[in-house]
CSV table of C-alpha atoms in Angstrom, one decimal:
chain,number,residue,atom,x,y,z
J,1,MET,CA,118.0,69.6,-60.1
J,2,LYS,CA,115.6,66.7,-59.9
J,3,VAL,CA,112.1,68.0,-60.6
J,4,MET,CA,108.8,66.1,-60.5
J,5,VAL,CA,106.1,67.4,-62.8
J,6,ILE,CA,102.6,66.1,-61.9
J,7,GLY,CA,100.2,66.5,-64.7
J,8,GLY,CA,103.2,66.4,-67.0
J,9,THR,CA,101.3,64.9,-69.9
J,10,GLY,CA,98.7,67.8,-70.1
J,11,ALA,CA,98.7,70.9,-72.2
J,12,ILE,CA,100.6,73.0,-69.7
J,13,GLY,CA,102.5,70.1,-68.1
J,14,SER,CA,104.1,68.9,-71.3
J,15,ALA,CA,105.3,72.4,-72.0
J,16,VAL,CA,106.7,72.7,-68.5
J,17,VAL,CA,108.5,69.4,-68.9
J,18,GLU,CA,110.0,70.6,-72.1
J,19,GLN,CA,111.1,73.9,-70.5
J,20,LEU,CA,112.5,72.4,-67.4
J,21,ARG,CA,114.3,69.6,-69.2
J,22,LEU,CA,116.6,72.2,-70.8
J,23,ARG,CA,118.4,72.3,-67.4
J,24,HIS,CA,117.0,69.6,-65.1
J,25,GLU,CA,116.3,66.0,-64.6
J,26,VAL,CA,112.5,65.8,-64.9
J,27,ILE,CA,110.2,63.0,-63.7
J,28,VAL,CA,106.8,63.0,-65.4
J,29,VAL,CA,103.7,62.0,-63.5
J,30,GLY,CA,100.3,61.6,-65.0
J,31,ALA,CA,96.9,60.3,-64.0
J,32,ARG,CA,97.4,57.6,-66.6
J,33,GLY,CA,100.5,58.5,-68.7
J,34,GLY,CA,104.0,59.5,-67.7
J,35,GLN,CA,106.7,57.6,-65.9
J,36,HIS,CA,104.6,57.3,-62.7
J,37,GLN,CA,100.9,57.4,-62.1
J,38,ALA,CA,98.9,58.9,-59.2
J,39,ASP,CA,95.5,60.3,-58.6
J,40,ILE,CA,96.4,63.3,-56.5
J,41,GLU,CA,92.9,63.5,-54.9
J,42,ASP,CA,94.0,60.5,-52.9
J,43,ILE,CA,96.8,61.5,-50.5
J,44,SER,CA,97.8,57.8,-50.0
J,45,GLN,CA,98.6,57.6,-53.8
J,46,VAL,CA,100.6,60.8,-53.5
J,47,ARG,CA,102.6,59.2,-50.6
J,48,ALA,CA,103.1,56.1,-52.6
J,49,LEU,CA,104.4,58.2,-55.5
J,50,PHE,CA,107.0,60.0,-53.4
J,51,GLY,CA,107.9,56.7,-51.8
J,52,LYS,CA,108.9,55.4,-55.2
J,53,VAL,CA,110.6,58.6,-56.5
J,54,GLY,CA,112.4,59.6,-53.3
J,55,ARG,CA,113.9,63.0,-52.6
J,56,VAL,CA,113.5,65.8,-55.2
J,57,ASP,CA,114.5,69.4,-55.5
J,58,ALA,CA,111.3,70.7,-57.0
J,59,VAL,CA,107.7,69.6,-57.5
J,60,VAL,CA,105.4,71.2,-60.1
J,61,VAL,CA,101.7,70.5,-60.2
J,62,ALA,CA,99.6,71.3,-63.3
J,63,ALA,CA,96.6,69.0,-62.6
J,64,GLY,CA,93.3,69.0,-60.9
J,65,ALA,CA,89.7,68.8,-61.9
J,66,LEU,CA,87.3,71.8,-62.0
J,67,HIS,CA,83.6,72.1,-62.7
J,68,VAL,CA,82.5,74.7,-65.3
J,69,GLY,CA,78.9,75.7,-65.4
J,70,PRO,CA,76.5,78.7,-64.9
J,71,LEU,CA,75.9,79.8,-61.3
J,72,ALA,CA,72.2,79.3,-61.7
J,73,GLU,CA,72.8,75.5,-62.1
J,74,LEU,CA,75.5,75.0,-59.4
J,75,ALA,CA,74.9,72.7,-56.5
J,76,PRO,CA,77.4,72.1,-53.6
J,77,GLU,CA,78.7,68.9,-55.4
J,78,HIS,CA,79.8,71.0,-58.3
J,79,PHE,CA,82.0,73.1,-56.0
J,80,HIS,CA,83.4,69.9,-54.5
J,81,VAL,CA,84.7,68.8,-57.9
J,82,GLY,CA,87.2,71.6,-57.7
J,83,LEU,CA,87.7,71.5,-54.0
J,84,ARG,CA,88.6,67.8,-54.1
J,85,GLY,CA,90.5,68.0,-57.4
J,86,LYS,CA,92.3,71.2,-58.1
J,87,LEU,CA,92.5,72.4,-54.5
J,88,MET,CA,93.0,69.4,-52.2
J,89,GLY,CA,94.7,67.4,-55.0
J,90,GLN,CA,97.4,70.1,-55.1
J,91,VAL,CA,97.4,70.6,-51.3
J,92,ASN,CA,97.9,66.8,-50.9
J,93,VAL,CA,101.0,67.1,-53.1
J,94,ALA,CA,102.3,70.1,-51.1
J,95,LEU,CA,101.7,68.3,-47.8
J,96,VAL,CA,103.6,65.2,-48.9
J,97,ALA,CA,106.3,67.0,-51.0
J,98,ARG,CA,107.3,69.0,-47.9
J,99,GLU,CA,108.8,65.8,-46.5
J,100,PHE,CA,110.6,64.8,-49.7
J,101,LEU,CA,112.1,68.1,-50.8
J,102,ASN,CA,115.8,68.8,-50.4
J,103,ASP,CA,116.6,72.0,-48.4
J,104,GLY,CA,115.7,75.1,-50.5
J,105,GLY,CA,113.5,73.0,-52.7
J,106,SER,CA,110.3,74.4,-54.2
J,107,ILE,CA,106.6,73.5,-54.8
J,108,THR,CA,104.8,75.2,-57.7
J,109,LEU,CA,101.0,74.9,-58.0
J,110,THR,CA,98.6,76.0,-60.6
J,111,SER,CA,95.6,78.4,-60.2
J,112,GLY,CA,94.2,80.3,-63.2
J,113,VAL,CA,93.3,83.7,-64.6
J,114,ASP,CA,89.7,83.5,-63.5
J,115,THR,CA,90.8,83.8,-59.9
J,116,GLU,CA,91.1,87.5,-60.4
J,117,GLN,CA,89.3,88.0,-63.8
J,118,PRO,CA,85.9,86.4,-63.3
J,119,ILE,CA,84.1,85.0,-66.4
J,120,ARG,CA,80.7,83.5,-66.8
J,121,GLY,CA,80.4,79.8,-65.9
J,122,ALA,CA,83.5,79.8,-63.7
J,123,VAL,CA,82.2,80.5,-60.2
J,124,ALA,CA,83.2,77.0,-58.9
J,125,ALA,CA,86.5,77.2,-60.7
J,126,SER,CA,87.3,80.7,-59.4
J,127,THR,CA,86.5,79.5,-55.8
J,128,ALA,CA,88.9,76.6,-56.0
J,129,ASN,CA,91.6,78.7,-57.8
J,130,ALA,CA,91.4,81.5,-55.2
J,131,ALA,CA,91.8,78.8,-52.5
J,132,VAL,CA,94.9,77.5,-54.2
J,133,GLN,CA,96.4,81.0,-54.2
J,134,GLY,CA,95.5,81.5,-50.5
J,135,PHE,CA,97.1,78.2,-49.6
J,136,VAL,CA,100.3,79.3,-51.3
J,137,ARG,CA,100.4,82.6,-49.6
J,138,ALA,CA,99.9,81.0,-46.2
J,139,ALA,CA,102.1,77.9,-46.6
J,140,ALA,CA,105.0,80.1,-47.8
J,141,ILE,CA,105.5,81.5,-44.3
J,142,GLU,CA,105.4,78.1,-42.6
J,143,LEU,CA,107.6,75.9,-44.8
J,144,PRO,CA,110.8,74.8,-43.1
J,145,HIS,CA,114.4,74.4,-44.4
J,146,GLY,CA,114.1,77.3,-46.9
J,147,LEU,CA,111.5,75.4,-48.8
J,148,ARG,CA,109.5,77.7,-51.2
J,149,ILE,CA,106.0,77.5,-52.6
J,150,ASN,CA,104.5,79.6,-55.5
J,151,ALA,CA,101.5,79.4,-57.8
J,152,VAL,CA,101.3,80.0,-61.5
J,153,SER,CA,98.0,81.6,-62.8
J,154,PRO,CA,97.8,80.9,-66.5
J,155,THR,CA,95.4,82.5,-68.9
J,156,VAL,CA,93.7,80.4,-71.5
J,157,LEU,CA,96.3,78.5,-73.6
J,158,ARG,CA,96.5,78.7,-77.4
J,159,GLU,CA,96.5,74.9,-77.3
J,160,SER,CA,93.2,74.9,-75.4
J,161,VAL,CA,91.2,77.5,-77.2
J,162,HIS,CA,89.2,74.9,-79.1
J,163,LEU,CA,88.1,73.5,-75.7
J,164,PHE,CA,87.6,76.6,-73.6
J,165,GLY,CA,87.7,79.5,-76.0
J,166,GLU,CA,84.1,80.5,-75.7
J,167,LEU,CA,84.5,81.1,-72.0
J,168,PHE,CA,87.4,83.4,-72.6
J,169,THR,CA,86.2,85.7,-75.4
J,170,GLY,CA,88.4,88.8,-75.4
J,171,PHE,CA,91.2,87.1,-73.5
J,172,GLU,CA,94.5,86.8,-75.4
J,173,PRO,CA,95.5,83.2,-75.5
J,174,ILE,CA,99.2,82.4,-74.9
J,175,ALA,CA,101.2,79.5,-76.1
J,176,ALA,CA,101.8,76.8,-73.4
J,177,SER,CA,105.5,77.3,-74.0
J,178,ARG,CA,105.2,80.9,-72.7
J,179,ALA,CA,103.1,79.9,-69.7
J,180,ALA,CA,105.8,77.3,-68.9
J,181,LEU,CA,108.3,80.2,-68.4
J,182,SER,CA,106.4,81.2,-65.3
J,183,TYR,CA,106.9,77.7,-63.9
J,184,ALA,CA,110.7,78.1,-64.7
J,185,ARG,CA,110.7,81.4,-62.7
J,186,SER,CA,109.3,79.6,-59.7
J,187,VAL,CA,111.5,76.5,-59.9
J,188,ASP,CA,114.8,78.2,-60.8
J,189,GLY,CA,114.1,81.4,-59.0
J,190,ALA,CA,114.3,82.2,-55.3
J,191,GLU,CA,110.9,83.8,-54.4
J,192,THR,CA,108.2,82.3,-52.2
J,193,GLY,CA,104.5,83.0,-51.6
J,194,ARG,CA,104.2,84.5,-55.1
J,195,VAL,CA,101.5,84.1,-57.8
J,196,TYR,CA,103.1,84.3,-61.3
J,197,ARG,CA,100.5,85.6,-63.7
J,198,ALA,CA,101.0,84.1,-67.1
J,199,TRP,CA,98.5,86.4,-68.8
T,1,MET,CA,64.5,96.2,-45.7
T,2,LYS,CA,64.1,92.7,-44.3
T,3,VAL,CA,67.5,91.3,-43.5
T,4,VAL,CA,68.5,87.8,-42.5
T,5,VAL,CA,71.6,87.6,-40.3
T,6,ILE,CA,73.1,84.1,-40.0
T,7,GLY,CA,75.5,83.7,-37.1
T,8,ALA,CA,73.5,86.4,-35.3
T,9,ALA,CA,74.6,85.3,-31.9
T,10,GLY,CA,78.3,85.5,-32.6
T,11,THR,CA,80.6,88.4,-31.8
T,12,VAL,CA,80.4,89.9,-35.3
T,13,GLY,CA,76.8,88.8,-35.8
T,14,LYS,CA,75.5,90.6,-32.7
T,15,ALA,CA,77.2,93.8,-33.7
T,16,VAL,CA,75.8,93.5,-37.2
T,17,VAL,CA,72.2,92.9,-35.8
T,18,GLU,CA,72.6,96.0,-33.7
T,19,GLN,CA,74.0,98.1,-36.6
T,20,LEU,CA,71.4,97.0,-39.2
T,21,GLY,CA,68.6,96.9,-36.7
T,22,GLN,CA,68.7,100.7,-36.5
T,23,ARG,CA,67.2,100.8,-40.0
T,24,HIS,CA,66.0,97.4,-41.0
T,25,GLU,CA,63.8,94.5,-39.9
T,26,ILE,CA,66.2,91.7,-38.8
T,27,VAL,CA,65.6,88.0,-38.9
T,28,THR,CA,68.2,86.1,-36.7
T,29,VAL,CA,69.5,82.7,-37.5
T,30,GLY,CA,72.0,80.7,-35.5
T,31,ALA,CA,73.3,77.2,-35.1
T,32,SER,CA,71.5,76.8,-31.9
T,33,SER,CA,70.0,80.2,-31.1
T,34,GLY,CA,68.1,83.0,-32.9
T,35,GLN,CA,64.6,83.0,-34.4
T,36,TYR,CA,65.6,80.1,-36.8
T,37,GLN,CA,68.3,77.4,-36.5
T,38,ALA,CA,70.3,75.9,-39.2
T,39,ASP,CA,73.7,74.2,-39.7
T,40,ILE,CA,74.7,76.0,-42.9
T,41,ALA,CA,77.1,73.2,-43.8
T,42,ASP,CA,74.0,71.3,-44.8
T,43,ILE,CA,72.2,73.0,-47.7
T,44,ALA,CA,69.0,71.1,-46.9
T,45,GLN,CA,68.8,73.0,-43.6
T,46,VAL,CA,69.5,76.3,-45.3
T,47,ARG,CA,66.6,75.6,-47.7
T,48,ALA,CA,64.3,74.7,-44.8
T,49,VAL,CA,65.0,78.0,-43.1
T,50,PHE,CA,64.5,80.1,-46.2
T,51,GLU,CA,61.3,78.3,-46.9
T,52,GLN,CA,60.0,79.4,-43.5
T,53,ILE,CA,61.3,83.0,-43.8
T,54,GLY,CA,60.3,83.6,-47.4
T,55,ARG,CA,61.5,86.5,-49.5
T,56,VAL,CA,64.1,88.9,-48.1
T,57,ASP,CA,66.1,92.0,-49.2
T,58,ALA,CA,69.5,91.1,-47.8
T,59,VAL,CA,71.3,88.1,-46.3
T,60,VAL,CA,74.4,88.4,-44.1
T,61,VAL,CA,76.5,85.5,-43.0
T,62,ALA,CA,78.9,85.8,-40.1
T,63,ALA,CA,79.4,82.1,-39.4
T,64,GLY,CA,81.6,79.1,-40.2
T,65,SER,CA,84.4,77.4,-38.4
T,66,LEU,CA,88.1,76.9,-39.3
T,67,HIS,CA,90.9,74.7,-38.0
T,68,PHE,CA,94.0,76.5,-36.9
T,69,ALA,CA,97.2,74.4,-36.5
T,70,PRO,CA,100.8,74.3,-37.7
T,71,LEU,CA,101.2,73.4,-41.4
T,72,ASP,CA,103.6,70.7,-40.2
T,73,GLY,CA,101.1,67.9,-39.4
T,74,PHE,CA,98.1,69.5,-41.0
T,75,THR,CA,95.9,66.8,-42.6
T,76,PRO,CA,93.4,66.9,-45.5
T,77,GLU,CA,90.6,66.3,-43.0
T,78,GLN,CA,91.6,69.4,-41.1
T,79,PHE,CA,91.5,71.5,-44.2
T,80,TYR,CA,88.0,70.1,-44.9
T,81,VAL,CA,86.7,71.6,-41.5
T,82,GLY,CA,86.9,75.0,-43.0
T,83,LEU,CA,86.1,74.0,-46.6
T,84,ASN,CA,82.8,72.4,-45.4
T,85,SER,CA,81.9,75.0,-42.9
T,86,LYS,CA,83.2,78.5,-43.5
T,87,LEU,CA,83.5,78.1,-47.3
T,88,MET,CA,80.7,75.7,-48.4
T,89,GLY,CA,78.4,76.8,-45.5
T,90,GLN,CA,78.5,80.4,-46.9
T,91,VAL,CA,78.3,79.2,-50.5
T,92,ASN,CA,75.2,77.1,-49.6
T,93,VAL,CA,73.5,80.2,-48.2
T,94,ALA,CA,74.4,82.2,-51.3
T,95,LEU,CA,73.0,79.5,-53.6
T,96,VAL,CA,69.7,79.3,-51.7
T,97,ALA,CA,69.5,83.0,-51.0
T,98,ARG,CA,69.7,83.7,-54.7
T,99,GLU,CA,66.2,82.3,-55.1
T,100,TYR,CA,64.7,84.2,-52.1
T,101,LEU,CA,66.2,87.7,-52.7
T,102,ASN,CA,63.9,90.5,-53.9
T,103,ASP,CA,65.2,92.3,-57.0
T,104,GLY,CA,68.3,94.4,-56.1
T,105,GLY,CA,68.8,92.3,-52.9
T,106,SER,CA,72.2,91.5,-51.4
T,107,ILE,CA,74.3,88.7,-50.0
T,108,THR,CA,77.2,89.6,-47.6
T,109,LEU,CA,79.6,86.9,-46.6
T,110,THR,CA,82.6,86.9,-44.2
T,111,SER,CA,86.2,86.2,-45.0
T,112,GLY,CA,89.0,87.5,-42.8
T,113,ILE,CA,92.2,89.5,-42.8
T,114,VAL,CA,94.3,86.4,-43.1
T,115,ALA,CA,93.1,86.0,-46.6
T,116,ASP,CA,95.6,88.7,-47.5
T,117,GLU,CA,97.9,88.7,-44.4
T,118,PRO,CA,98.9,85.1,-43.5
T,119,ILE,CA,99.7,84.1,-40.0
T,120,ARG,CA,101.4,81.0,-38.5
T,121,ASN,CA,98.9,78.2,-38.0
T,122,GLY,CA,96.6,79.9,-40.6
T,123,ALA,CA,97.1,77.8,-43.7
T,124,SER,CA,93.5,76.7,-43.8
T,125,ALA,CA,92.2,80.1,-42.7
T,126,THR,CA,94.0,81.8,-45.5
T,127,MET,CA,92.9,79.2,-48.0
T,128,VAL,CA,89.3,79.2,-47.0
T,129,ASN,CA,88.9,83.0,-46.7
T,130,SER,CA,90.6,83.4,-50.1
T,131,ALA,CA,88.1,81.0,-51.5
T,132,VAL,CA,85.2,82.9,-50.1
T,133,GLU,CA,86.5,86.1,-51.7
T,134,GLY,CA,87.1,84.3,-55.0
T,135,PHE,CA,83.5,83.0,-54.9
T,136,VAL,CA,82.2,86.5,-54.2
T,137,ARG,CA,84.2,88.0,-57.1
T,138,ALA,CA,82.9,85.4,-59.5
T,139,ALA,CA,79.3,85.1,-58.3
T,140,ALA,CA,78.9,88.9,-58.5
T,141,ILE,CA,79.0,88.8,-62.3
T,142,GLU,CA,76.4,86.0,-62.6
T,143,LEU,CA,73.7,87.0,-60.1
T,144,PRO,CA,70.4,87.9,-61.8
T,145,ARG,CA,67.9,90.7,-61.2
T,146,GLY,CA,70.4,93.2,-59.8
T,147,SER,CA,71.3,90.9,-56.9
T,148,ARG,CA,74.6,91.8,-55.3
T,149,ILE,CA,77.2,89.9,-53.4
T,150,ASN,CA,80.1,91.2,-51.3
T,151,ALA,CA,82.4,89.9,-48.5
T,152,VAL,CA,83.6,91.6,-45.4
T,153,SER,CA,87.1,90.8,-44.3
T,154,PRO,CA,87.4,91.7,-40.6
T,155,THR,CA,90.7,91.8,-38.7
T,156,VAL,CA,90.8,90.3,-35.2
T,157,LEU,CA,88.1,91.8,-33.0
T,158,GLU,CA,88.8,93.4,-29.7
T,159,GLU,CA,86.1,91.1,-28.2
T,160,SER,CA,88.0,88.0,-29.5
T,161,MET,CA,91.5,88.9,-28.3
T,162,GLY,CA,91.2,86.5,-25.3
T,163,SER,CA,91.0,83.5,-27.7
T,164,TYR,CA,92.7,84.8,-30.9
T,165,GLY,CA,95.1,87.4,-29.5
T,166,PRO,CA,98.2,85.1,-29.5
T,167,PHE,CA,97.7,84.4,-33.2
T,168,PHE,CA,97.5,88.1,-34.1
T,169,ILE,CA,100.4,89.8,-32.4
T,170,GLY,CA,101.0,93.2,-33.9
T,171,PHE,CA,97.6,93.3,-35.6
T,172,GLU,CA,95.4,96.2,-34.3
T,173,PRO,CA,92.1,94.7,-33.1
T,174,VAL,CA,88.9,96.6,-34.0
T,175,PRO,CA,85.7,96.6,-31.9
T,176,ALA,CA,82.9,94.5,-33.5
T,177,ARG,CA,80.7,97.6,-33.8
T,178,ARG,CA,83.3,99.1,-36.2
T,179,ALA,CA,83.5,95.9,-38.2
T,180,ALA,CA,79.7,95.9,-38.4
T,181,LEU,CA,79.9,99.2,-40.4
T,182,ALA,CA,81.5,97.3,-43.3
T,183,TYR,CA,78.4,95.0,-43.4
T,184,ALA,CA,76.2,98.1,-43.4
T,185,ARG,CA,78.1,99.4,-46.4
T,186,SER,CA,77.5,96.1,-48.2
T,187,VAL,CA,73.8,95.9,-47.3
T,188,ASP,CA,72.8,99.5,-47.6
T,189,GLY,CA,75.2,100.3,-50.4
T,190,ALA,CA,75.1,99.6,-54.1
T,191,GLN,CA,78.4,97.8,-54.9
T,192,THR,CA,78.9,94.2,-55.9
T,193,GLY,CA,81.9,91.9,-56.0
T,194,GLN,CA,83.6,93.9,-53.3
T,195,VAL,CA,85.7,92.8,-50.4
T,196,TYR,CA,85.3,95.4,-47.6
T,197,ARG,CA,88.4,95.3,-45.4
T,198,ALA,CA,87.5,96.1,-41.8
T,199,TRP,CA,91.1,96.3,-40.7
T,200,GLY,CA,92.9,98.2,-38.0
T,201,ALA,CA,96.1,100.2,-38.6
T,202,SER,CA,99.3,98.8,-39.9
T,203,ALA,CA,97.8,95.9,-41.9
């Protein structure tokens, strides 16, 4: 299969690239690194990206900005960071990918453990992640040509504990290589509308 | 209790006012009707209304619009209709209400059955309603002074079958007065972070 991994240079993305490369041709897309660059918040950049790459069998997104901060300090613009980035960035990819996927192809998006397991400081993040999962559930029933769409909800990664560990006290971090297995289940599997919990 | 109902003139809102009015003092807010007017998509208007109303014991929101259309052809702008209105409108109310709630007060927002049970043309509705529920789950653990926050997820209402019926074939509609009971559980109850599902049979 030909698989595009957007956010392929990040902590999760690079593990997904490594996992999928065992079996597939992988195209790595980053905001700055990778074989191609695109800011997924801008749907015209996503269109330009797919225009260059052409038809693919699977698209994985492990990208999108979120705001982390206490509820007491949140303003609407903090929510919009995640709505524009992690939510609509991924939705933009799904909307465009739909037109470039071969029959039976798949789209795999990324949510996060805080969708279902709230933690302090993550209200805006949980809101955006819950929206991603909702989008996946709904889009799954309307995609044509046997196209599939799933989400992976990773817990905190061992590789990211030094950045986010304080938020996730008591959560067992997992290696990115293990989280990447969930993406492989989505890409190589046959299910649709699922949330794979890499917890 | 003093309870603000935003969207009080809508189908759900009217039934909520009637249900809660049996026990509580109700302040009605609408986009263009009620005792106070506000477009909740604009947080400045939400602030202005709460400055006039002052402290309250509970806030209920049954307002916010959504765009329904086939996924094929759905644009980012169409997703933003619901994100700006039903999601951020309700989030705006929650952010402002936080400062005006008496200790132990509650915020009750509205999602919808399609958060869990997707329908054709409902990609934005499922996304936005899921986001509302995600917000509620997360905000519940950070609200101070015993403040609570819940969501009610109504199925399609009997009163709305004329407009929404074709989207919800096979779903059992409930009368608005039954859906209103779920809001009463949130306002008069003691739970937080809950989603009360006001669904008919076979959902």
